[in-house]
PDB file of C-alpha atoms in Angstrom:
ATOM      1  CA  UNK A   1       2.183   5.895 -22.375  1.00 92.00           C
ATOM      2  CA  UNK A   2       2.966   7.272 -18.835  1.00 91.00           C
ATOM      3  CA  UNK A   3       3.617   4.851 -16.109  1.00 95.00           C
ATOM      4  CA  UNK A   4       3.114   5.563 -12.327  1.00 96.00           C
ATOM      5  CA  UNK A   5       4.225   4.043  -9.005  1.00 95.00           C
ATOM      6  CA  UNK A   6       1.061   4.976  -7.270  1.00 95.00           C
ATOM      7  CA  UNK A   7      -2.513   5.669  -8.200  1.00 96.00           C
ATOM      8  CA  UNK A   8      -4.697   7.743  -5.781  1.00 96.00           C
ATOM      9  CA  UNK A   9      -8.316   7.732  -6.345  1.00 96.00           C
ATOM     10  CA  UNK A  10      -9.883  10.826  -4.770  1.00 92.00           C
ATOM     11  CA  UNK A  11      -8.196  14.157  -3.960  1.00 91.00           C
ATOM     12  CA  UNK A  12      -9.801  14.700  -0.659  1.00 86.00           C
ATOM     13  CA  UNK A  13      -7.715  15.104   2.552  1.00 82.00           C
ATOM     14  CA  UNK A  14      -6.812  11.515   2.829  1.00 88.00           C
ATOM     15  CA  UNK A  15      -6.005  11.130  -0.968  1.00 91.00           C
ATOM     16  CA  UNK A  16      -3.825  14.280  -0.837  1.00 90.00           C
ATOM     17  CA  UNK A  17      -2.014  13.227   2.207  1.00 89.00           C
ATOM     18  CA  UNK A  18      -1.258   9.895   0.676  1.00 93.00           C
ATOM     19  CA  UNK A  19      -0.012  11.545  -2.536  1.00 93.00           C
ATOM     20  CA  UNK A  20       2.247  13.725  -0.612  1.00 93.00           C
ATOM     21  CA  UNK A  21       3.632  10.961   1.557  1.00 92.00           C
ATOM     22  CA  UNK A  22       4.485   8.937  -1.651  1.00 94.00           C
ATOM     23  CA  UNK A  23       6.044  11.847  -3.443  1.00 93.00           C
ATOM     24  CA  UNK A  24       8.357  12.451  -0.354  1.00 92.00           C
ATOM     25  CA  UNK A  25       9.539   9.044  -1.254  1.00 91.00           C
ATOM     26  CA  UNK A  26      10.171   9.860  -4.848  1.00 92.00           C
ATOM     27  CA  UNK A  27       7.232   7.905  -6.219  1.00 92.00           C
ATOM     28  CA  UNK A  28       5.571   8.816  -9.572  1.00 94.00           C
ATOM     29  CA  UNK A  29       1.949   9.534  -8.683  1.00 96.00           C
ATOM     30  CA  UNK A  30      -1.409   9.907 -10.495  1.00 96.00           C
ATOM     31  CA  UNK A  31      -4.240  11.376  -8.740  1.00 95.00           C
ATOM     32  CA  UNK A  32      -7.772  10.911 -10.018  1.00 95.00           C
ATOM     33  CA  UNK A  33     -10.656  13.200  -8.783  1.00 93.00           C
ATOM     34  CA  UNK A  34     -14.069  13.535 -10.233  1.00 91.00           C
ATOM     35  CA  UNK A  35     -14.852  16.930  -8.842  1.00 85.00           C
ATOM     36  CA  UNK A  36     -13.433  20.120 -10.477  1.00 86.00           C
ATOM     37  CA  UNK A  37     -11.678  21.373  -7.246  1.00 83.00           C
ATOM     38  CA  UNK A  38      -9.281  18.960  -5.593  1.00 86.00           C
ATOM     39  CA  UNK A  39      -8.952  19.414  -1.978  1.00 81.00           C
ATOM     40  CA  UNK A  40     -12.058  21.566  -1.647  1.00 77.00           C
ATOM     41  CA  UNK A  41     -13.073  20.169   1.767  1.00 71.00           C
ATOM     42  CA  UNK A  42      -9.823  21.451   3.149  1.00 73.00           C
ATOM     43  CA  UNK A  43     -11.228  24.921   2.762  1.00 67.00           C
ATOM     44  CA  UNK A  44     -13.723  24.036   5.327  1.00 64.00           C
ATOM     45  CA  UNK A  45     -11.268  22.849   8.002  1.00 64.00           C
ATOM     46  CA  UNK A  46     -10.330  24.872  11.121  1.00 56.00           C
ATOM     47  CA  UNK A  47      -6.835  26.382  10.633  1.00 54.00           C
ATOM     48  CA  UNK A  48      -5.734  23.491   8.224  1.00 51.00           C
ATOM     49  CA  UNK A  49      -6.373  20.724  10.987  1.00 51.00           C
ATOM     50  CA  UNK A  50      -9.259  18.954   9.201  1.00 54.00           C
ATOM     51  CA  UNK A  51     -11.695  20.156  11.994  1.00 55.00           C
ATOM     52  CA  UNK A  52     -14.840  19.260  10.265  1.00 54.00           C
ATOM     53  CA  UNK A  53     -17.511  19.474  12.971  1.00 60.00           C
ATOM     54  CA  UNK A  54     -19.559  21.841  15.202  1.00 61.00           C
ATOM     55  CA  UNK A  55     -22.291  21.629  17.870  1.00 68.00           C
ATOM     56  CA  UNK A  56     -25.257  22.922  15.843  1.00 66.00           C
ATOM     57  CA  UNK A  57     -28.284  21.018  14.916  1.00 73.00           C
ATOM     58  CA  UNK A  58     -28.046  19.224  11.647  1.00 65.00           C
ATOM     59  CA  UNK A  59     -30.360  21.664  10.005  1.00 70.00           C
ATOM     60  CA  UNK A  60     -27.893  24.480  10.959  1.00 72.00           C
ATOM     61  CA  UNK A  61     -24.630  22.582  10.479  1.00 69.00           C
ATOM     62  CA  UNK A  62     -23.732  24.345   7.259  1.00 69.00           C
ATOM     63  CA  UNK A  63     -24.083  27.899   8.878  1.00 71.00           C
ATOM     64  CA  UNK A  64     -21.028  27.320  11.052  1.00 68.00           C
ATOM     65  CA  UNK A  65     -18.720  27.515   7.984  1.00 68.00           C
ATOM     66  CA  UNK A  66     -19.608  30.966   6.787  1.00 70.00           C
ATOM     67  CA  UNK A  67     -19.256  31.484   2.914  1.00 70.00           C
ATOM     68  CA  UNK A  68     -18.073  27.977   2.359  1.00 65.00           C
ATOM     69  CA  UNK A  69     -21.214  26.505   4.145  1.00 68.00           C
ATOM     70  CA  UNK A  70     -23.076  26.207   0.822  1.00 65.00           C
ATOM     71  CA  UNK A  71     -20.705  23.507  -0.259  1.00 65.00           C
ATOM     72  CA  UNK A  72     -22.308  21.243   2.584  1.00 62.00           C
ATOM     73  CA  UNK A  73     -25.822  22.322   2.086  1.00 56.00           C
ATOM     74  CA  UNK A  74     -28.188  19.776   0.220  1.00 58.00           C
ATOM     75  CA  UNK A  75     -31.802  19.805  -0.236  1.00 49.00           C
ATOM     76  CA  UNK A  76     -32.142  17.821   2.926  1.00 49.00           C
ATOM     77  CA  UNK A  77     -31.488  20.887   4.963  1.00 42.00           C
TER      78      UNK A  77
END
């Protein structure tokens, strides 16, 4: 059985940042993520700066992210 120093639940920006921070301190980390693509929201960010907003109306919000906008679109739009 494997043992870990840190368990990170969620591989979004905050979870990945936490894991990196712990790894720099030589901690053994397990990251759990329910989605098939960890860090997927990072693809939407502006130049890797986690810039996740725009000035469009909510019905057009997803269009500001080009090909990646479909990731945001739900039946509510």
